[in-house]
PDB file of C-alpha atoms in Angstrom:
ATOM      1  CA  MET A   1     151.499 300.693 128.249  1.00  0.00           C
ATOM      2  CA  LYS A   2     154.055 302.923 126.555  1.00  0.00           C
ATOM      3  CA  ARG A   3     155.052 300.061 124.280  1.00  0.00           C
ATOM      4  CA  LEU A   4     151.455 299.473 123.280  1.00  0.00           C
ATOM      5  CA  THR A   5     150.969 303.161 122.537  1.00  0.00           C
ATOM      6  CA  LEU A   6     154.162 303.246 120.483  1.00  0.00           C
ATOM      7  CA  MET A   7     153.102 300.134 118.558  1.00  0.00           C
ATOM      8  CA  CYS A   8     149.688 301.648 117.789  1.00  0.00           C
ATOM      9  CA  ALA A   9     151.293 304.888 116.622  1.00  0.00           C
ATOM     10  CA  ALA A  10     153.739 302.951 114.445  1.00  0.00           C
ATOM     11  CA  LEU A  11     150.919 300.933 112.888  1.00  0.00           C
ATOM     12  CA  CYS A  12     148.942 304.095 112.158  1.00  0.00           C
ATOM     13  CA  LEU A  13     151.940 305.739 110.502  1.00  0.00           C
ATOM     14  CA  THR A  14     152.767 302.611 108.526  1.00  0.00           C
ATOM     15  CA  GLY A  15     149.214 302.426 107.190  1.00  0.00           C
ATOM     16  CA  SER A  16     149.306 305.980 105.899  1.00  0.00           C
ATOM     17  CA  VAL A  17     152.681 305.417 104.266  1.00  0.00           C
ATOM     18  CA  LEU A  18     151.512 302.243 102.506  1.00  0.00           C
ATOM     19  CA  ALA A  19     148.313 303.829 101.215  1.00  0.00           C
ATOM     20  CA  GLY A  20     148.306 304.304  97.478  1.00  0.00           C
ATOM     21  CA  GLU A  21     147.834 307.546  95.702  1.00  0.00           C
ATOM     22  CA  ALA A  22     144.304 308.650  95.059  1.00  0.00           C
ATOM     23  CA  ARG A  23     143.093 308.118  91.545  1.00  0.00           C
ATOM     24  CA  PRO A  24     142.922 311.314  89.536  1.00  0.00           C
ATOM     25  CA  LEU A  25     139.503 312.814  89.134  1.00  0.00           C
ATOM     26  CA  ALA A  26     137.833 312.520  85.792  1.00  0.00           C
ATOM     27  CA  GLU A  27     139.186 314.711  83.073  1.00  0.00           C
ATOM     28  CA  ASP A  28     135.710 315.824  82.099  1.00  0.00           C
ATOM     29  CA  PRO A  29     133.099 315.735  84.882  1.00  0.00           C
ATOM     30  CA  VAL A  30     130.209 315.859  82.393  1.00  0.00           C
ATOM     31  CA  VAL A  31     131.470 312.755  80.603  1.00  0.00           C
ATOM     32  CA  GLU A  32     132.027 311.059  83.932  1.00  0.00           C
ATOM     33  CA  GLN A  33     128.496 311.820  85.111  1.00  0.00           C
ATOM     34  CA  ARG A  34     126.981 310.490  81.882  1.00  0.00           C
ATOM     35  CA  MET A  35     129.168 307.392  82.132  1.00  0.00           C
ATOM     36  CA  ILE A  36     128.018 306.799  85.712  1.00  0.00           C
ATOM     37  CA  ALA A  37     124.359 307.306  84.763  1.00  0.00           C
ATOM     38  CA  ILE A  38     124.670 304.813  81.917  1.00  0.00           C
ATOM     39  CA  SER A  39     126.732 302.286  83.827  1.00  0.00           C
ATOM     40  CA  GLU A  40     124.302 302.267  86.758  1.00  0.00           C
ATOM     41  CA  GLU A  41     121.710 300.851  84.364  1.00  0.00           C
ATOM     42  CA  LEU A  42     124.065 298.069  83.316  1.00  0.00           C
ATOM     43  CA  ARG A  43     124.937 294.827  85.062  1.00  0.00           C
ATOM     44  CA  CYS A  44     128.561 293.868  85.604  1.00  0.00           C
ATOM     45  CA  LEU A  45     129.168 290.732  83.567  1.00  0.00           C
ATOM     46  CA  VAL A  46     131.638 289.390  86.132  1.00  0.00           C
ATOM     47  CA  CYS A  47     129.993 290.406  89.427  1.00  0.00           C
ATOM     48  CA  GLN A  48     126.403 289.936  88.359  1.00  0.00           C
ATOM     49  CA  ASN A  49     124.834 291.467  91.452  1.00  0.00           C
ATOM     50  CA  GLU A  50     126.665 294.736  91.021  1.00  0.00           C
ATOM     51  CA  SER A  51     126.105 297.519  88.601  1.00  0.00           C
ATOM     52  CA  LEU A  52     128.777 298.341  86.106  1.00  0.00           C
ATOM     53  CA  ALA A  53     129.331 301.615  87.972  1.00  0.00           C
ATOM     54  CA  GLY A  54     130.090 299.913  91.282  1.00  0.00           C
ATOM     55  CA  SER A  55     132.064 296.923  90.082  1.00  0.00           C
ATOM     56  CA  HIS A  56     135.836 296.687  90.456  1.00  0.00           C
ATOM     57  CA  ALA A  57     136.256 293.890  87.920  1.00  0.00           C
ATOM     58  CA  GLU A  58     138.681 294.467  85.056  1.00  0.00           C
ATOM     59  CA  LEU A  59     135.954 293.881  82.493  1.00  0.00           C
ATOM     60  CA  ALA A  60     133.810 296.534  84.188  1.00  0.00           C
ATOM     61  CA  GLU A  61     136.678 298.996  84.036  1.00  0.00           C
ATOM     62  CA  ASP A  62     137.156 298.175  80.343  1.00  0.00           C
ATOM     63  CA  LEU A  63     133.446 298.695  79.667  1.00  0.00           C
ATOM     64  CA  ARG A  64     133.430 301.995  81.545  1.00  0.00           C
ATOM     65  CA  ARG A  65     136.429 303.071  79.477  1.00  0.00           C
ATOM     66  CA  GLU A  66     134.543 302.032  76.323  1.00  0.00           C
ATOM     67  CA  ILE A  67     131.495 304.012  77.431  1.00  0.00           C
ATOM     68  CA  ARG A  68     133.675 307.092  78.036  1.00  0.00           C
ATOM     69  CA  THR A  69     135.153 306.713  74.566  1.00  0.00           C
ATOM     70  CA  MET A  70     131.703 306.494  72.993  1.00  0.00           C
ATOM     71  CA  ILE A  71     130.500 309.533  74.963  1.00  0.00           C
ATOM     72  CA  ARG A  72     133.501 311.530  73.779  1.00  0.00           C
ATOM     73  CA  ALA A  73     132.777 310.359  70.233  1.00  0.00           C
ATOM     74  CA  GLY A  74     129.370 312.044  70.531  1.00  0.00           C
ATOM     75  CA  LYS A  75     127.138 308.986  70.742  1.00  0.00           C
ATOM     76  CA  SER A  76     123.843 309.297  72.572  1.00  0.00           C
ATOM     77  CA  ASP A  77     122.935 307.274  75.644  1.00  0.00           C
ATOM     78  CA  THR A  78     120.552 305.173  73.564  1.00  0.00           C
ATOM     79  CA  GLU A  79     123.237 304.409  70.982  1.00  0.00           C
ATOM     80  CA  ILE A  80     125.647 303.380  73.716  1.00  0.00           C
ATOM     81  CA  MET A  81     123.032 301.186  75.382  1.00  0.00           C
ATOM     82  CA  ASP A  82     122.092 299.622  72.027  1.00  0.00           C
ATOM     83  CA  PHE A  83     125.763 298.886  71.320  1.00  0.00           C
ATOM     84  CA  LEU A  84     126.218 297.138  74.657  1.00  0.00           C
ATOM     85  CA  VAL A  85     122.951 295.189  74.303  1.00  0.00           C
ATOM     86  CA  ALA A  86     123.950 294.110  70.788  1.00  0.00           C
ATOM     87  CA  ARG A  87     127.298 292.972  72.152  1.00  0.00           C
ATOM     88  CA  TYR A  88     126.184 291.269  75.396  1.00  0.00           C
ATOM     89  CA  GLY A  89     122.431 290.779  75.026  1.00  0.00           C
ATOM     90  CA  ASP A  90     119.582 292.025  77.204  1.00  0.00           C
ATOM     91  CA  PHE A  91     121.245 290.353  80.175  1.00  0.00           C
ATOM     92  CA  VAL A  92     123.560 293.330  80.512  1.00  0.00           C
ATOM     93  CA  ARG A  93     120.624 295.635  81.334  1.00  0.00           C
ATOM     94  CA  TYR A  94     119.131 295.755  84.800  1.00  0.00           C
ATOM     95  CA  ARG A  95     115.767 296.627  83.316  1.00  0.00           C
ATOM     96  CA  PRO A  96     115.497 294.752  80.041  1.00  0.00           C
ATOM     97  CA  PRO A  97     112.728 295.871  77.672  1.00  0.00           C
ATOM     98  CA  LEU A  98     109.550 293.824  77.418  1.00  0.00           C
ATOM     99  CA  LYS A  99     109.755 291.783  74.237  1.00  0.00           C
ATOM    100  CA  ALA A 100     109.245 288.186  73.155  1.00  0.00           C
ATOM    101  CA  THR A 101     112.595 287.005  74.459  1.00  0.00           C
ATOM    102  CA  THR A 102     112.129 288.641  77.864  1.00  0.00           C
ATOM    103  CA  VAL A 103     108.450 287.852  78.502  1.00  0.00           C
ATOM    104  CA  LEU A 104     109.362 284.967  80.784  1.00  0.00           C
ATOM    105  CA  LEU A 105     111.719 287.222  82.702  1.00  0.00           C
ATOM    106  CA  TRP A 106     108.984 289.792  83.343  1.00  0.00           C
ATOM    107  CA  GLY A 107     106.040 287.409  83.744  1.00  0.00           C
ATOM    108  CA  GLY A 108     107.827 284.433  85.312  1.00  0.00           C
ATOM    109  CA  PRO A 109     107.653 285.651  88.906  1.00  0.00           C
ATOM    110  CA  PHE A 110     103.912 286.309  88.606  1.00  0.00           C
ATOM    111  CA  VAL A 111     103.325 282.879  87.047  1.00  0.00           C
ATOM    112  CA  LEU A 112     105.297 281.263  89.871  1.00  0.00           C
ATOM    113  CA  LEU A 113     103.355 283.271  92.465  1.00  0.00           C
ATOM    114  CA  LEU A 114      99.988 282.273  90.985  1.00  0.00           C
ATOM    115  CA  GLY A 115     101.127 278.647  90.722  1.00  0.00           C
ATOM    116  CA  GLY A 116     102.218 278.699  94.352  1.00  0.00           C
ATOM    117  CA  ILE A 117      98.917 280.165  95.503  1.00  0.00           C
ATOM    118  CA  ALA A 118      96.966 277.610  93.440  1.00  0.00           C
ATOM    119  CA  GLY A 119      99.073 274.761  94.874  1.00  0.00           C
ATOM    120  CA  LEU A 120      98.585 276.027  98.415  1.00  0.00           C
ATOM    121  CA  LEU A 121      94.810 276.301  97.951  1.00  0.00           C
ATOM    122  CA  MET A 122      94.627 272.771  96.512  1.00  0.00           C
ATOM    123  CA  HIS A 123      96.671 271.422  99.422  1.00  0.00           C
ATOM    124  CA  LEU A 124      94.483 273.175 101.997  1.00  0.00           C
ATOM    125  CA  ARG A 125      91.298 271.872 100.354  1.00  0.00           C
ATOM    126  CA  GLN A 126      92.612 268.309 100.325  1.00  0.00           C
ATOM    127  CA  ARG A 127      93.687 268.582 103.948  1.00  0.00           C
ATOM    128  CA  ASN A 128      90.284 269.889 105.009  1.00  0.00           C
ATOM    129  CA  ALA A 129      88.523 267.160 103.026  1.00  0.00           C
ATOM    130  CA  GLN A 130      90.604 264.492 104.756  1.00  0.00           C
ATOM    131  CA  THR A 131      89.914 265.729 108.278  1.00  0.00           C
ATOM    132  CA  ASP A 132      86.179 266.231 107.770  1.00  0.00           C
ATOM    133  CA  ALA A 133      85.507 262.713 106.482  1.00  0.00           C
ATOM    134  CA  PRO A 134      83.551 260.594 109.013  1.00  0.00           C
ATOM    135  CA  LEU A 135      84.951 257.268 110.200  1.00  0.00           C
ATOM    136  CA  ASP A 136      83.582 254.109 108.669  1.00  0.00           C
ATOM    137  CA  GLU A 137      82.423 251.188 110.808  1.00  0.00           C
ATOM    138  CA  ALA A 138      85.764 249.321 110.762  1.00  0.00           C
ATOM    139  CA  GLU A 139      87.628 252.460 111.839  1.00  0.00           C
ATOM    140  CA  ARG A 140      85.130 253.086 114.669  1.00  0.00           C
ATOM    141  CA  ARG A 141      85.578 249.525 115.979  1.00  0.00           C
ATOM    142  CA  ARG A 142      89.341 249.885 115.828  1.00  0.00           C
ATOM    143  CA  VAL A 143      89.234 253.236 117.689  1.00  0.00           C
ATOM    144  CA  ALA A 144      86.929 251.731 120.319  1.00  0.00           C
ATOM    145  CA  ALA A 145      89.287 248.774 120.771  1.00  0.00           C
ATOM    146  CA  LEU A 146      92.274 251.098 121.132  1.00  0.00           C
ATOM    147  CA  LEU A 147      90.452 253.241 123.692  1.00  0.00           C
ATOM    148  CA  ALA A 148      89.361 250.193 125.667  1.00  0.00           C
ATOM    149  CA  ASP A 149      92.893 248.838 125.635  1.00  0.00           C
ATOM    150  CA  ALA A 150      94.214 252.194 126.848  1.00  0.00           C
ATOM    151  CA  ASP A 151      91.637 252.255 129.664  1.00  0.00           C
ATOM    152  CA  LYS A 152      92.708 248.766 130.780  1.00  0.00           C
ATOM    153  CA  ARG A 153      96.314 249.849 130.900  1.00  0.00           C
ATOM    154  CA  ASN A 154      95.481 252.964 132.931  1.00  0.00           C
ATOM    155  CA  VAL A 155      93.404 250.948 135.435  1.00  0.00           C
ATOM    156  CA  SER A 156      96.101 248.310 135.908  1.00  0.00           C
ATOM    157  CA  GLN A 157      98.773 250.946 136.632  1.00  0.00           C
TER     158      GLN A 157
END
């Protein structure tokens, strides 16, 4: 038990020794807050399900550095966003503006939903029409023969 305790203590001490130094805080907290606000609206081009603010990819770090540089240069948020959209397209934005090139992006889910509902309704109508149709004479004779055959089998068993 003492050995186990000593090993756990050694592992805990080793972990704290191997931990890296904390990154320095931002030089200017106002710039950092603006950069975070802007980068939360942008998609990481490497990790596409993460925002630029939360991504650890090298490209994301480069873009955040570029955004900081533009903020320090006095550019507005709109100018920075326009620069990044001009460079990477509307794909870089999480909420792209509604325009001719993004209509399918905004309206596509609704079109698919309406198409799915229409397809489901058509399928249900066809299924109901098939089950409600009466049997013709040949089908009735065949059903009667099958039932009679089944009765004979049940009686003989």
